[in-house]
PDB file of C-alpha atoms and ligand atoms in Angstrom:
ATOM      1  CA  MET A 105     107.442 126.649  54.564  1.00  0.00           C
ATOM      2  CA  VAL A 106     105.583 130.083  54.853  1.00  0.00           C
ATOM      3  CA  TRP A 107     108.452 131.594  52.923  1.00  0.00           C
ATOM      4  CA  ASP A 108     108.288 128.939  50.193  1.00  0.00           C
ATOM      5  CA  VAL A 109     104.772 130.327  49.490  1.00  0.00           C
ATOM      6  CA  LEU A 110     105.391 133.990  50.095  1.00  0.00           C
ATOM      7  CA  ASP A 111     108.563 133.876  47.927  1.00  0.00           C
ATOM      8  CA  GLY A 112     106.378 132.971  44.925  1.00  0.00           C
ATOM      9  CA  VAL A 113     104.159 135.931  45.469  1.00  0.00           C
ATOM     10  CA  LEU A 114     106.934 138.391  46.076  1.00  0.00           C
ATOM     11  CA  ALA A 115     109.050 137.182  43.143  1.00  0.00           C
ATOM     12  CA  GLY A 116     106.218 137.734  40.694  1.00  0.00           C
ATOM     13  CA  ALA A 117     106.363 141.550  41.223  1.00  0.00           C
ATOM     14  CA  PRO A 118     109.410 143.277  39.771  1.00  0.00           C
ATOM     15  CA  ASP A 119     108.221 146.770  40.488  1.00  0.00           C
ATOM     16  CA  GLY A 120     107.652 145.869  44.130  1.00  0.00           C
ATOM     17  CA  LEU A 121     104.388 145.338  46.098  1.00  0.00           C
ATOM     18  CA  ASP A 122     102.579 147.423  48.660  1.00  0.00           C
ATOM     19  CA  VAL A 123     102.704 145.089  51.671  1.00  0.00           C
ATOM     20  CA  LEU A 124     100.731 145.576  54.978  1.00  0.00           C
ATOM     21  CA  ASP A 125     101.914 143.449  57.947  1.00  0.00           C
ATOM     22  CA  ILE A 126      99.079 143.774  60.534  1.00  0.00           C
ATOM     23  CA  GLY A 127     100.360 142.805  63.939  1.00  0.00           C
ATOM     24  CA  GLY A 128     103.850 142.611  62.380  1.00  0.00           C
ATOM     25  CA  GLY A 129     105.423 143.080  65.854  1.00  0.00           C
ATOM     26  CA  THR A 130     109.140 143.541  65.755  1.00  0.00           C
ATOM     27  CA  GLY A 131     109.340 143.228  62.095  1.00  0.00           C
ATOM     28  CA  GLY A 132     110.940 139.890  61.282  1.00  0.00           C
ATOM     29  CA  SER A 133     108.763 139.416  58.220  1.00  0.00           C
ATOM     30  CA  ALA A 134     108.458 142.978  57.341  1.00  0.00           C
ATOM     31  CA  VAL A 135     112.192 143.572  57.216  1.00  0.00           C
ATOM     32  CA  ARG A 136     112.903 140.411  55.236  1.00  0.00           C
ATOM     33  CA  ILE A 137     110.257 141.603  52.598  1.00  0.00           C
ATOM     34  CA  ALA A 138     111.528 145.233  52.568  1.00  0.00           C
ATOM     35  CA  ARG A 139     115.108 143.958  51.850  1.00  0.00           C
ATOM     36  CA  ARG A 140     113.708 142.498  48.529  1.00  0.00           C
ATOM     37  CA  GLY A 141     112.615 145.911  47.457  1.00  0.00           C
ATOM     38  CA  HIS A 142     108.895 145.894  48.461  1.00  0.00           C
ATOM     39  CA  ARG A 143     107.151 148.882  50.256  1.00  0.00           C
ATOM     40  CA  VAL A 144     106.173 147.605  53.811  1.00  0.00           C
ATOM     41  CA  THR A 145     104.004 149.034  56.257  1.00  0.00           C
ATOM     42  CA  VAL A 146     103.574 147.519  59.811  1.00  0.00           C
ATOM     43  CA  VAL A 147     100.655 148.207  61.958  1.00  0.00           C
ATOM     44  CA  ASP A 148     100.751 147.073  65.401  1.00  0.00           C
ATOM     45  CA  PRO A 149      99.331 148.269  68.847  1.00  0.00           C
ATOM     46  CA  SER A 150     102.526 147.731  70.734  1.00  0.00           C
ATOM     47  CA  PRO A 151     104.915 150.867  70.743  1.00  0.00           C
ATOM     48  CA  ASP A 152     107.721 148.675  72.066  1.00  0.00           C
ATOM     49  CA  ALA A 153     107.362 146.307  69.168  1.00  0.00           C
ATOM     50  CA  LEU A 154     107.346 149.193  66.686  1.00  0.00           C
ATOM     51  CA  ALA A 155     110.526 150.686  68.367  1.00  0.00           C
ATOM     52  CA  ALA A 156     112.252 147.276  67.951  1.00  0.00           C
ATOM     53  CA  LEU A 157     111.155 147.164  64.365  1.00  0.00           C
ATOM     54  CA  GLY A 158     112.757 150.537  63.786  1.00  0.00           C
ATOM     55  CA  ARG A 159     115.967 149.381  65.159  1.00  0.00           C
ATOM     56  CA  ARG A 160     115.953 146.193  63.145  1.00  0.00           C
ATOM     57  CA  ALA A 161     115.155 147.953  59.890  1.00  0.00           C
ATOM     58  CA  GLY A 162     117.948 150.503  60.758  1.00  0.00           C
ATOM     59  CA  GLU A 163     120.453 147.824  61.311  1.00  0.00           C
ATOM     60  CA  VAL A 164     119.988 146.389  57.720  1.00  0.00           C
ATOM     61  CA  GLY A 165     119.411 149.866  56.057  1.00  0.00           C
ATOM     62  CA  VAL A 166     115.768 149.323  54.928  1.00  0.00           C
ATOM     63  CA  ARG A 167     112.709 151.497  55.281  1.00  0.00           C
ATOM     64  CA  VAL A 168     109.558 149.980  56.885  1.00  0.00           C
ATOM     65  CA  GLU A 169     106.779 152.309  57.778  1.00  0.00           C
ATOM     66  CA  ALA A 170     105.603 151.744  61.314  1.00  0.00           C
ATOM     67  CA  ARG A 171     102.002 152.823  62.363  1.00  0.00           C
ATOM     68  CA  GLN A 172     100.491 152.190  65.729  1.00  0.00           C
ATOM     69  CA  GLY A 173      97.039 150.712  65.344  1.00  0.00           C
ATOM     70  CA  ASP A 174      94.772 147.809  65.809  1.00  0.00           C
ATOM     71  CA  LEU A 175      93.213 145.261  63.407  1.00  0.00           C
ATOM     72  CA  THR A 176      89.735 146.090  64.661  1.00  0.00           C
ATOM     73  CA  ASP A 177      90.078 149.824  63.615  1.00  0.00           C
ATOM     74  CA  LEU A 178      92.471 149.454  60.661  1.00  0.00           C
ATOM     75  CA  GLY A 179      90.422 151.686  58.510  1.00  0.00           C
ATOM     76  CA  GLN A 180      91.681 154.631  60.676  1.00  0.00           C
ATOM     77  CA  VAL A 181      95.329 154.114  59.917  1.00  0.00           C
ATOM     78  CA  VAL A 182      95.299 152.435  56.505  1.00  0.00           C
ATOM     79  CA  ALA A 183      93.350 153.402  53.296  1.00  0.00           C
ATOM     80  CA  ALA A 184      90.882 150.989  51.639  1.00  0.00           C
ATOM     81  CA  ASP A 185      92.340 149.193  48.489  1.00  0.00           C
ATOM     82  CA  SER A 186      95.975 150.091  49.293  1.00  0.00           C
ATOM     83  CA  ALA A 187      97.709 146.763  49.684  1.00  0.00           C
ATOM     84  CA  ASP A 188      98.849 144.145  47.221  1.00  0.00           C
ATOM     85  CA  LEU A 189      99.662 141.624  49.984  1.00  0.00           C
ATOM     86  CA  VAL A 190      98.448 141.632  53.530  1.00  0.00           C
ATOM     87  CA  LEU A 191     100.326 139.529  56.032  1.00  0.00           C
ATOM     88  CA  CYS A 192      98.276 138.507  59.230  1.00  0.00           C
ATOM     89  CA  HIS A 193     100.521 136.149  61.097  1.00  0.00           C
ATOM     90  CA  GLY A 194      99.723 135.041  64.654  1.00  0.00           C
ATOM     91  CA  VAL A 195      97.134 137.787  65.152  1.00  0.00           C
ATOM     92  CA  LEU A 196      93.749 136.180  64.423  1.00  0.00           C
ATOM     93  CA  GLU A 197      94.202 134.227  67.624  1.00  0.00           C
ATOM     94  CA  VAL A 198      93.979 137.363  69.758  1.00  0.00           C
ATOM     95  CA  VAL A 199      91.384 139.561  68.191  1.00  0.00           C
ATOM     96  CA  GLU A 200      87.869 139.488  69.596  1.00  0.00           C
ATOM     97  CA  GLU A 201      86.021 138.779  66.361  1.00  0.00           C
ATOM     98  CA  PRO A 202      88.140 136.964  63.639  1.00  0.00           C
ATOM     99  CA  GLY A 203      85.435 137.029  61.038  1.00  0.00           C
ATOM    100  CA  ALA A 204      85.044 140.839  61.395  1.00  0.00           C
ATOM    101  CA  ALA A 205      88.821 141.228  61.393  1.00  0.00           C
ATOM    102  CA  LEU A 206      89.125 139.385  58.168  1.00  0.00           C
ATOM    103  CA  ARG A 207      86.379 141.538  56.574  1.00  0.00           C
ATOM    104  CA  VAL A 208      88.464 144.618  57.564  1.00  0.00           C
ATOM    105  CA  LEU A 209      91.525 143.047  55.770  1.00  0.00           C
ATOM    106  CA  ARG A 210      89.345 142.432  52.767  1.00  0.00           C
ATOM    107  CA  GLU A 211      88.687 146.180  52.533  1.00  0.00           C
ATOM    108  CA  VAL A 212      92.260 147.042  52.711  1.00  0.00           C
ATOM    109  CA  LEU A 213      93.334 144.631  49.886  1.00  0.00           C
ATOM    110  CA  ARG A 214      93.336 145.757  46.341  1.00  0.00           C
ATOM    111  CA  PRO A 215      91.490 143.622  43.708  1.00  0.00           C
ATOM    112  CA  GLY A 216      93.760 140.808  42.724  1.00  0.00           C
ATOM    113  CA  GLY A 217      95.751 141.170  45.928  1.00  0.00           C
ATOM    114  CA  ARG A 218      96.682 138.270  48.342  1.00  0.00           C
ATOM    115  CA  LEU A 219      96.251 137.601  51.986  1.00  0.00           C
ATOM    116  CA  SER A 220      98.876 135.549  53.913  1.00  0.00           C
ATOM    117  CA  LEU A 221      97.224 134.167  57.072  1.00  0.00           C
ATOM    118  CA  LEU A 222      98.974 132.206  59.576  1.00  0.00           C
ATOM    119  CA  VAL A 223      97.029 130.681  62.496  1.00  0.00           C
ATOM    120  CA  ALA A 224      97.489 128.273  65.477  1.00  0.00           C
ATOM    121  CA  GLN A 225      95.928 124.864  64.597  1.00  0.00           C
ATOM    122  CA  HIS A 226      93.605 123.253  67.198  1.00  0.00           C
ATOM    123  CA  HIS A 227      94.333 119.509  66.989  1.00  0.00           C
ATOM    124  CA  ALA A 228      98.195 119.860  67.225  1.00  0.00           C
ATOM    125  CA  ALA A 229      97.794 121.680  70.592  1.00  0.00           C
ATOM    126  CA  VAL A 230      95.916 118.743  71.976  1.00  0.00           C
ATOM    127  CA  LEU A 231      98.664 116.416  70.886  1.00  0.00           C
ATOM    128  CA  ALA A 232     101.433 118.662  72.095  1.00  0.00           C
ATOM    129  CA  ARG A 233      99.827 118.806  75.633  1.00  0.00           C
ATOM    130  CA  ALA A 234      99.502 115.074  75.764  1.00  0.00           C
ATOM    131  CA  MET A 235     103.052 114.433  74.459  1.00  0.00           C
ATOM    132  CA  ALA A 236     104.233 116.806  77.285  1.00  0.00           C
ATOM    133  CA  GLY A 237     102.375 114.673  79.799  1.00  0.00           C
ATOM    134  CA  HIS A 238      99.733 117.276  80.509  1.00  0.00           C
ATOM    135  CA  PHE A 239      96.818 114.929  79.972  1.00  0.00           C
ATOM    136  CA  ALA A 240      94.030 116.821  81.706  1.00  0.00           C
ATOM    137  CA  GLU A 241      95.001 119.976  79.836  1.00  0.00           C
ATOM    138  CA  ALA A 242      94.810 118.061  76.566  1.00  0.00           C
ATOM    139  CA  ARG A 243      91.493 116.741  77.498  1.00  0.00           C
ATOM    140  CA  ASP A 244      90.241 120.330  78.359  1.00  0.00           C
ATOM    141  CA  LEU A 245      91.484 121.498  74.855  1.00  0.00           C
ATOM    142  CA  LEU A 246      89.769 118.523  73.238  1.00  0.00           C
ATOM    143  CA  THR A 247      86.498 119.309  74.511  1.00  0.00           C
ATOM    144  CA  GLY A 248      86.660 123.126  74.368  1.00  0.00           C
ATOM    145  CA  THR A 249      85.157 125.261  71.631  1.00  0.00           C
ATOM    146  CA  THR A 250      87.919 125.523  69.106  1.00  0.00           C
ATOM    147  CA  ALA A 251      87.002 128.962  67.698  1.00  0.00           C
ATOM    148  CA  ALA A 252      86.903 130.657  71.115  1.00  0.00           C
ATOM    149  CA  PRO A 253      89.948 131.583  73.327  1.00  0.00           C
ATOM    150  CA  HIS A 254      91.005 128.563  75.461  1.00  0.00           C
ATOM    151  CA  ARG A 255      91.468 128.809  79.071  1.00  0.00           C
ATOM    152  CA  THR A 256      93.234 125.697  80.594  1.00  0.00           C
ATOM    153  CA  ALA A 257      94.043 124.513  84.080  1.00  0.00           C
ATOM    154  CA  ARG A 258      97.343 126.411  83.719  1.00  0.00           C
ATOM    155  CA  GLY A 259      95.627 129.491  82.823  1.00  0.00           C
ATOM    156  CA  ARG A 260      96.816 129.763  79.203  1.00  0.00           C
ATOM    157  CA  THR A 261      94.564 131.527  76.671  1.00  0.00           C
ATOM    158  CA  GLY A 262      94.651 131.890  72.877  1.00  0.00           C
ATOM    159  CA  ARG A 263      92.328 130.969  70.122  1.00  0.00           C
ATOM    160  CA  ARG A 264      93.123 128.076  67.752  1.00  0.00           C
ATOM    161  CA  PHE A 265      91.430 127.037  64.597  1.00  0.00           C
ATOM    162  CA  THR A 266      90.835 123.862  62.799  1.00  0.00           C
ATOM    163  CA  VAL A 267      91.510 123.982  59.172  1.00  0.00           C
ATOM    164  CA  GLU A 268      87.855 123.810  58.368  1.00  0.00           C
ATOM    165  CA  GLU A 269      87.176 126.806  60.580  1.00  0.00           C
ATOM    166  CA  VAL A 270      89.849 129.000  59.177  1.00  0.00           C
ATOM    167  CA  ARG A 271      88.934 128.247  55.615  1.00  0.00           C
ATOM    168  CA  GLY A 272      85.234 128.899  56.373  1.00  0.00           C
ATOM    169  CA  LEU A 273      86.108 132.285  57.957  1.00  0.00           C
ATOM    170  CA  VAL A 274      88.330 133.330  55.126  1.00  0.00           C
ATOM    171  CA  THR A 275      85.684 132.409  52.551  1.00  0.00           C
ATOM    172  CA  ASP A 276      82.778 134.028  54.506  1.00  0.00           C
ATOM    173  CA  ALA A 277      84.871 137.256  54.556  1.00  0.00           C
ATOM    174  CA  GLY A 278      84.972 137.251  50.755  1.00  0.00           C
ATOM    175  CA  PHE A 279      88.403 135.587  50.050  1.00  0.00           C
ATOM    176  CA  GLU A 280      89.168 132.595  47.911  1.00  0.00           C
ATOM    177  CA  PRO A 281      91.744 130.280  49.588  1.00  0.00           C
ATOM    178  CA  VAL A 282      94.433 129.346  46.955  1.00  0.00           C
ATOM    179  CA  ALA A 283      96.927 127.316  49.022  1.00  0.00           C
ATOM    180  CA  THR A 284      96.868 125.797  52.466  1.00  0.00           C
ATOM    181  CA  THR A 285     100.138 124.751  54.010  1.00  0.00           C
ATOM    182  CA  ALA A 286     100.981 122.706  57.136  1.00  0.00           C
ATOM    183  CA  ILE A 287     103.568 124.406  59.349  1.00  0.00           C
ATOM    184  CA  ARG A 288     105.695 122.577  62.032  1.00  0.00           C
ATOM    185  CA  VAL A 289     104.139 119.167  61.828  1.00  0.00           C
ATOM    186  CA  PHE A 290     107.089 117.450  63.668  1.00  0.00           C
ATOM    187  CA  ALA A 291     109.336 120.301  64.882  1.00  0.00           C
ATOM    188  CA  ASP A 292     107.612 120.978  68.161  1.00  0.00           C
ATOM    189  CA  LEU A 293     107.340 117.256  69.076  1.00  0.00           C
ATOM    190  CA  VAL A 294     111.068 116.369  68.413  1.00  0.00           C
ATOM    191  CA  PRO A 295     113.232 116.638  71.458  1.00  0.00           C
ATOM    192  CA  GLY A 296     115.963 119.343  71.000  1.00  0.00           C
ATOM    193  CA  SER A 297     118.581 116.889  72.171  1.00  0.00           C
ATOM    194  CA  LEU A 298     117.935 114.643  69.185  1.00  0.00           C
ATOM    195  CA  LEU A 299     118.672 117.501  66.925  1.00  0.00           C
ATOM    196  CA  ASP A 300     121.847 118.527  68.771  1.00  0.00           C
ATOM    197  CA  LEU A 301     123.328 114.946  68.845  1.00  0.00           C
ATOM    198  CA  GLU A 302     122.672 113.779  65.331  1.00  0.00           C
ATOM    199  CA  PRO A 303     124.763 115.633  62.632  1.00  0.00           C
ATOM    200  CA  GLY A 304     122.536 116.892  59.810  1.00  0.00           C
ATOM    201  CA  ALA A 305     119.353 116.063  61.734  1.00  0.00           C
ATOM    202  CA  SER A 306     118.128 119.718  61.699  1.00  0.00           C
ATOM    203  CA  ALA A 307     118.372 119.951  57.852  1.00  0.00           C
ATOM    204  CA  ALA A 308     116.722 116.554  57.543  1.00  0.00           C
ATOM    205  CA  LEU A 309     113.885 117.711  59.722  1.00  0.00           C
ATOM    206  CA  VAL A 310     113.323 120.726  57.552  1.00  0.00           C
ATOM    207  CA  GLU A 311     113.290 118.597  54.477  1.00  0.00           C
ATOM    208  CA  LEU A 312     110.729 116.288  56.196  1.00  0.00           C
ATOM    209  CA  GLU A 313     108.565 119.334  57.045  1.00  0.00           C
ATOM    210  CA  ARG A 314     108.740 120.536  53.448  1.00  0.00           C
ATOM    211  CA  ALA A 315     107.655 117.143  52.159  1.00  0.00           C
ATOM    212  CA  VAL A 316     104.510 117.044  54.126  1.00  0.00           C
ATOM    213  CA  ALA A 317     103.699 120.788  54.005  1.00  0.00           C
ATOM    214  CA  ASP A 318     101.242 120.555  51.129  1.00  0.00           C
ATOM    215  CA  ARG A 319      99.754 117.128  52.110  1.00  0.00           C
ATOM    216  CA  ALA A 320      96.123 117.478  53.368  1.00  0.00           C
ATOM    217  CA  GLU A 321      96.418 114.465  55.626  1.00  0.00           C
ATOM    218  CA  TYR A 322      99.018 116.352  57.678  1.00  0.00           C
ATOM    219  CA  LEU A 323      97.233 119.605  58.156  1.00  0.00           C
ATOM    220  CA  PRO A 324      95.476 118.444  61.348  1.00  0.00           C
ATOM    221  CA  LEU A 325      98.852 117.698  62.913  1.00  0.00           C
ATOM    222  CA  ALA A 326     100.432 121.075  62.012  1.00  0.00           C
ATOM    223  CA  ALA A 327     101.133 123.536  64.941  1.00  0.00           C
ATOM    224  CA  GLN A 328     100.101 126.300  62.562  1.00  0.00           C
ATOM    225  CA  VAL A 329      98.203 126.536  59.312  1.00  0.00           C
ATOM    226  CA  HIS A 330      99.162 128.933  56.603  1.00  0.00           C
ATOM    227  CA  LEU A 331      96.535 130.042  54.137  1.00  0.00           C
ATOM    228  CA  LEU A 332      97.195 132.086  51.014  1.00  0.00           C
ATOM    229  CA  ALA A 333      93.912 133.601  49.800  1.00  0.00           C
ATOM    230  CA  ARG A 334      92.894 136.107  47.129  1.00  0.00           C
TER     231      ARG A 334
HETATM  232  C1  SAM B 593     102.301 136.466  68.158  1.00  0.00           C
HETATM  233  S1  SAM B 593     102.842 138.081  67.624  1.00  0.00           S
HETATM  234  C2  SAM B 593     103.013 137.798  66.000  1.00  0.00           C
HETATM  235  C3  SAM B 593     104.120 138.782  65.398  1.00  0.00           C
HETATM  236  C4  SAM B 593     104.351 138.641  63.921  1.00  0.00           C
HETATM  237  N1  SAM B 593     103.217 138.848  63.082  1.00  0.00           N
HETATM  238  C5  SAM B 593     105.092 137.297  63.713  1.00  0.00           C
HETATM  239  O1  SAM B 593     104.537 136.477  62.897  1.00  0.00           O
HETATM  240  O2  SAM B 593     106.193 137.121  64.143  1.00  0.00           O
HETATM  241  C6  SAM B 593     101.252 138.964  67.724  1.00  0.00           C
HETATM  242  C7  SAM B 593     101.376 140.423  67.265  1.00  0.00           C
HETATM  243  O3  SAM B 593     100.016 140.964  67.168  1.00  0.00           O
HETATM  244  C8  SAM B 593     100.002 142.101  67.892  1.00  0.00           C
HETATM  245  N2  SAM B 593      98.553 142.434  68.187  1.00  0.00           N
HETATM  246  C9  SAM B 593      97.850 142.035  69.327  1.00  0.00           C
HETATM  247  N3  SAM B 593      96.587 142.400  69.241  1.00  0.00           N
HETATM  248  C10 SAM B 593      96.493 142.975  68.037  1.00  0.00           C
HETATM  249  C11 SAM B 593      95.375 143.629  67.385  1.00  0.00           C
HETATM  250  N4  SAM B 593      94.136 143.695  68.018  1.00  0.00           N
HETATM  251  N5  SAM B 593      95.589 144.245  66.182  1.00  0.00           N
HETATM  252  C12 SAM B 593      96.777 144.037  65.588  1.00  0.00           C
HETATM  253  N6  SAM B 593      97.803 143.444  66.114  1.00  0.00           N
HETATM  254  C13 SAM B 593      97.737 143.017  67.348  1.00  0.00           C
HETATM  255  C14 SAM B 593     100.908 142.014  68.995  1.00  0.00           C
HETATM  256  O4  SAM B 593     101.391 143.396  69.439  1.00  0.00           O
HETATM  257  C15 SAM B 593     101.999 141.314  68.394  1.00  0.00           C
HETATM  258  O5  SAM B 593     102.956 142.045  67.787  1.00  0.00           O
END
């Protein structure tokens, strides 16, 4: 469903876009976008991830620029006003100050550019823990502060956001949200055995996910929320 949204942005640029994938890791998104003729730069602190990105890009014969760096000091590796599209997928959860990080991304984006932001959603984590039988952990998450990293009885950490929180952060950083999409409302709750046994079940699940992706009432159930902002 993220790609349903991003494809619209990418398709509207026949001359290609300058795309920055911050925390782009091993390049799954970057290589997919580069294959469509866009100029992609990945910035990531992990040298191992960047090496894997280089191999992945080489295998399919595309060029992706890889720079080692961190979202918090992005200005040292990427020029201001240099990107038409910034991807920040699965990264806001791990930075110290999400609001400050988004303001840094605002500086990098050209006027009229787009931010593609994908974050873990708080309420779904509570539901998933309960469905897995980890009731005390679900309770810990329920009462924890959503915008701060969570530490549970099993020692897991990672920040999650409610839809209101992420929209507030994005708006405070100077962006205007243009689309909010629910990602993986059901997929993480369905036992894999059901998908394996029932012919066509996986495709039907994808269609179901697509049918609820832009329905606001399903956003609090989504494992992740995707925001497109300008
Ligand atoms: C969950 S992975 C997401 C990878 C990719 N964006 C994706 O959606 O598949 C998080 C990535 O963020 C990177 N990362 C961690 N801390 C970061 C920071 N402070 N600034 C930028 N990237 C960071 C990690 O190295 C890792 O590649």
